[in-house]
Every structure is written in structure tokens, then in C-alpha cells.
PDB file of C-alpha atoms in Angstrom:
ATOM      1  CA  MET G  40      49.003   4.564  12.595  1.00 72.00           C
ATOM      2  CA  SER G  41      46.826   7.302  14.060  1.00 84.00           C
ATOM      3  CA  PHE G  42      45.258   7.411  17.505  1.00 90.00           C
ATOM      4  CA  VAL G  43      46.817   4.146  18.598  1.00 89.00           C
ATOM      5  CA  THR G  44      47.484   2.935  22.089  1.00 91.00           C
ATOM      6  CA  GLN G  45      50.675   1.493  23.497  1.00 86.00           C
ATOM      7  CA  ASP G  46      49.115  -1.978  23.251  1.00 85.00           C
ATOM      8  CA  ASP G  47      48.409  -1.440  19.531  1.00 85.00           C
ATOM      9  CA  VAL G  48      52.073  -0.661  18.905  1.00 84.00           C
ATOM     10  CA  PHE G  49      53.284  -3.664  20.929  1.00 80.00           C
ATOM     11  CA  ARG G  50      50.857  -5.979  19.125  1.00 79.00           C
ATOM     12  CA  SER G  51      51.903  -4.785  15.667  1.00 80.00           C
ATOM     13  CA  HIS G  52      55.628  -5.143  16.344  1.00 79.00           C
ATOM     14  CA  ARG G  53      55.611  -8.362  18.358  1.00 76.00           C
ATOM     15  CA  ALA G  54      55.496 -10.864  15.478  1.00 71.00           C
ATOM     16  CA  GLY G  55      58.178  -9.051  13.487  1.00 76.00           C
ATOM     17  CA  THR G  56      60.451  -8.812  16.481  1.00 78.00           C
ATOM     18  CA  VAL G  57      60.174 -12.538  17.198  1.00 74.00           C
ATOM     19  CA  GLY G  58      60.858 -13.280  13.524  1.00 77.00           C
ATOM     20  CA  ARG G  59      64.039 -11.192  13.511  1.00 81.00           C
ATOM     21  CA  ILE G  60      65.249 -12.752  16.766  1.00 78.00           C
ATOM     22  CA  ARG G  61      64.646 -16.284  15.437  1.00 78.00           C
ATOM     23  CA  GLU G  62      66.536 -15.418  12.282  1.00 82.00           C
ATOM     24  CA  PHE G  63      69.691 -14.664  14.285  1.00 83.00           C
ATOM     25  CA  ALA G  64      69.196 -17.102  17.194  1.00 80.00           C
ATOM     26  CA  ASN G  65      71.177 -19.964  15.620  1.00 80.00           C
ATOM     27  CA  SER G  66      68.793 -22.657  16.956  1.00 76.00           C
ATOM     28  CA  ARG G  67      68.775 -21.198  20.482  1.00 77.00           C
ATOM     29  CA  THR G  68      65.488 -20.878  22.372  1.00 74.00           C
ATOM     30  CA  VAL G  69      63.468 -17.761  21.612  1.00 70.00           C
ATOM     31  CA  THR G  70      60.566 -16.372  23.621  1.00 69.00           C
ATOM     32  CA  PRO G  71      57.407 -17.192  21.631  1.00 66.00           C
ATOM     33  CA  ALA G  72      55.346 -14.299  20.263  1.00 60.00           C
ATOM     34  CA  GLY G  73      52.904 -12.979  22.829  1.00 61.00           C
ATOM     35  CA  GLU G  74      54.947 -14.161  25.793  1.00 72.00           C
ATOM     36  CA  PHE G  75      57.243 -11.180  26.248  1.00 76.00           C
ATOM     37  CA  PRO G  76      56.982 -10.114  29.878  1.00 81.00           C
ATOM     38  CA  ARG G  77      55.705  -6.588  30.481  1.00 85.00           C
ATOM     39  CA  ILE G  78      57.107  -5.093  33.640  1.00 90.00           C
ATOM     40  CA  PRO G  79      55.696  -1.845  35.036  1.00 93.00           C
ATOM     41  CA  TYR G  80      58.284   0.954  35.156  1.00 95.00           C
ATOM     42  CA  LYS G  81      58.373   1.297  38.957  1.00 95.00           C
ATOM     43  CA  GLU G  82      58.671  -2.464  39.447  1.00 95.00           C
ATOM     44  CA  ALA G  83      61.547  -2.659  36.954  1.00 95.00           C
ATOM     45  CA  LEU G  84      63.440   0.097  38.768  1.00 94.00           C
ATOM     46  CA  LEU G  85      62.873  -1.497  42.183  1.00 93.00           C
ATOM     47  CA  LYS G  86      63.862  -5.035  41.136  1.00 93.00           C
ATOM     48  CA  TYR G  87      66.524  -4.377  38.494  1.00 93.00           C
ATOM     49  CA  GLY G  88      67.634  -0.758  38.931  1.00 92.00           C
ATOM     50  CA  THR G  89      66.837   0.041  35.288  1.00 94.00           C
ATOM     51  CA  ASP G  90      63.815   0.317  33.015  1.00 92.00           C
ATOM     52  CA  LYS G  91      65.443  -2.007  30.474  1.00 91.00           C
ATOM     53  CA  PRO G  92      66.524  -5.031  32.534  1.00 91.00           C
ATOM     54  CA  ASP G  93      68.393  -8.035  31.223  1.00 89.00           C
ATOM     55  CA  LEU G  94      66.098 -10.781  32.480  1.00 85.00           C
ATOM     56  CA  ARG G  95      68.802 -13.403  31.997  1.00 83.00           C
ATOM     57  CA  ASN G  96      70.449 -12.037  35.150  1.00 83.00           C
ATOM     58  CA  PRO G  97      68.833 -13.775  38.141  1.00 84.00           C
ATOM     59  CA  LEU G  98      69.951 -11.189  40.726  1.00 87.00           C
ATOM     60  CA  LEU G  99      67.213  -8.917  42.040  1.00 91.00           C
ATOM     61  CA  ILE G 100      67.594  -5.823  44.187  1.00 93.00           C
ATOM     62  CA  THR G 101      65.818  -6.519  47.486  1.00 91.00           C
ATOM     63  CA  ASP G 102      64.934  -4.695  50.688  1.00 92.00           C
ATOM     64  CA  VAL G 103      67.441  -5.695  53.377  1.00 89.00           C
ATOM     65  CA  GLY G 104      66.349  -3.144  55.977  1.00 89.00           C
ATOM     66  CA  ALA G 105      65.142  -5.810  58.416  1.00 89.00           C
ATOM     67  CA  HIS G 106      68.719  -7.057  58.776  1.00 87.00           C
ATOM     68  CA  PHE G 107      69.808  -3.657  60.080  1.00 86.00           C
ATOM     69  CA  GLU G 108      66.963  -2.889  62.509  1.00 84.00           C
ATOM     70  CA  GLY G 109      68.614  -2.296  65.880  1.00 80.00           C
ATOM     71  CA  SER G 110      71.876  -3.714  64.564  1.00 82.00           C
ATOM     72  CA  GLY G 111      73.988  -0.753  65.592  1.00 79.00           C
ATOM     73  CA  PHE G 112      75.527  -0.766  62.125  1.00 81.00           C
ATOM     74  CA  GLY G 113      75.776   3.035  61.956  1.00 83.00           C
ATOM     75  CA  LEU G 114      74.377   4.544  58.804  1.00 90.00           C
ATOM     76  CA  PHE G 115      72.099   1.689  57.747  1.00 89.00           C
ATOM     77  CA  ALA G 116      70.596   1.290  61.240  1.00 89.00           C
ATOM     78  CA  ARG G 117      69.855   5.040  61.328  1.00 89.00           C
ATOM     79  CA  ILE G 118      68.261   4.947  57.871  1.00 91.00           C
ATOM     80  CA  VAL G 119      65.945   2.082  58.860  1.00 90.00           C
ATOM     81  CA  ALA G 120      65.145   3.654  62.250  1.00 89.00           C
ATOM     82  CA  GLY G 121      64.166   6.856  60.438  1.00 90.00           C
ATOM     83  CA  GLY G 122      61.702   4.994  58.203  1.00 91.00           C
ATOM     84  CA  GLY G 123      64.065   4.727  55.234  1.00 91.00           C
ATOM     85  CA  VAL G 124      64.771   1.735  53.048  1.00 91.00           C
ATOM     86  CA  VAL G 125      68.050  -0.110  52.519  1.00 92.00           C
ATOM     87  CA  ARG G 126      68.162  -2.121  49.301  1.00 93.00           C
ATOM     88  CA  ALA G 127      70.942  -4.354  47.994  1.00 91.00           C
ATOM     89  CA  VAL G 128      71.873  -6.862  45.313  1.00 90.00           C
ATOM     90  CA  PRO G 129      72.539 -10.302  46.813  1.00 81.00           C
ATOM     91  CA  ALA G 130      76.016 -11.686  46.328  1.00 79.00           C
ATOM     92  CA  PRO G 131      75.829 -15.473  46.739  1.00 74.00           C
ATOM     93  CA  LYS G 132      78.933 -17.245  47.921  1.00 74.00           C
ATOM     94  CA  HIS G 133      81.245 -18.158  45.103  1.00 67.00           C
ATOM     95  CA  ARG G 134      82.582 -21.686  45.249  1.00 66.00           C
ATOM     96  CA  ARG G 135      85.959 -22.332  43.806  1.00 63.00           C
ATOM     97  CA  PRO G 136      86.153 -25.331  41.497  1.00 63.00           C
TER      98      PRO G 136
END
């Protein structure tokens, strides 16, 4: 392939990739061809902390700076007051069975 774009490469490999995944999926659900999400690099880093996220993980990194504005919680309050950003991964309460 000469003088191709990124979209050309994605398009040519999409069907084969889905075929290989289906082959080894053992009847589990597979994302249909053409429906693979494309996440811009900066968005992936902000939300997932990596440029190759595992989208099965529902936890997203979020801005929690508002919780620390004027809180007096030392370092984080100073970061927010100075115009910085405080980001964190939510940790939902775990219920014991």
C-alpha cells in the first residue's frame, strides 16, 4: 500500500481483525465490523490514563478539583487554588456479600 491514510489502513484490517476475534471468541459477543470505537489520543489519556484502554473497565479518570476548592485539604486545595487540576479514579463502595 503506497500513499495511504490512517483510515485506509483501519478499513483494510477491520474485517480480518473481526474474523480472527470471532474465531477465538467461543460464542461470546464480538464487536461487529465497523463499530470499533476510535478514541482521540488526548481523550484516551485523560479518561483512561493510557492510549490503549481496556474498554471493559467502567472506571474513568475524572476531574475532582471542585471537591477540594477551599477545602483546606493541604496539597490538593493549593493545586486547585493555583489553577491546577486534580484527577482521580472513582472507587465505589464495595459491598460484602
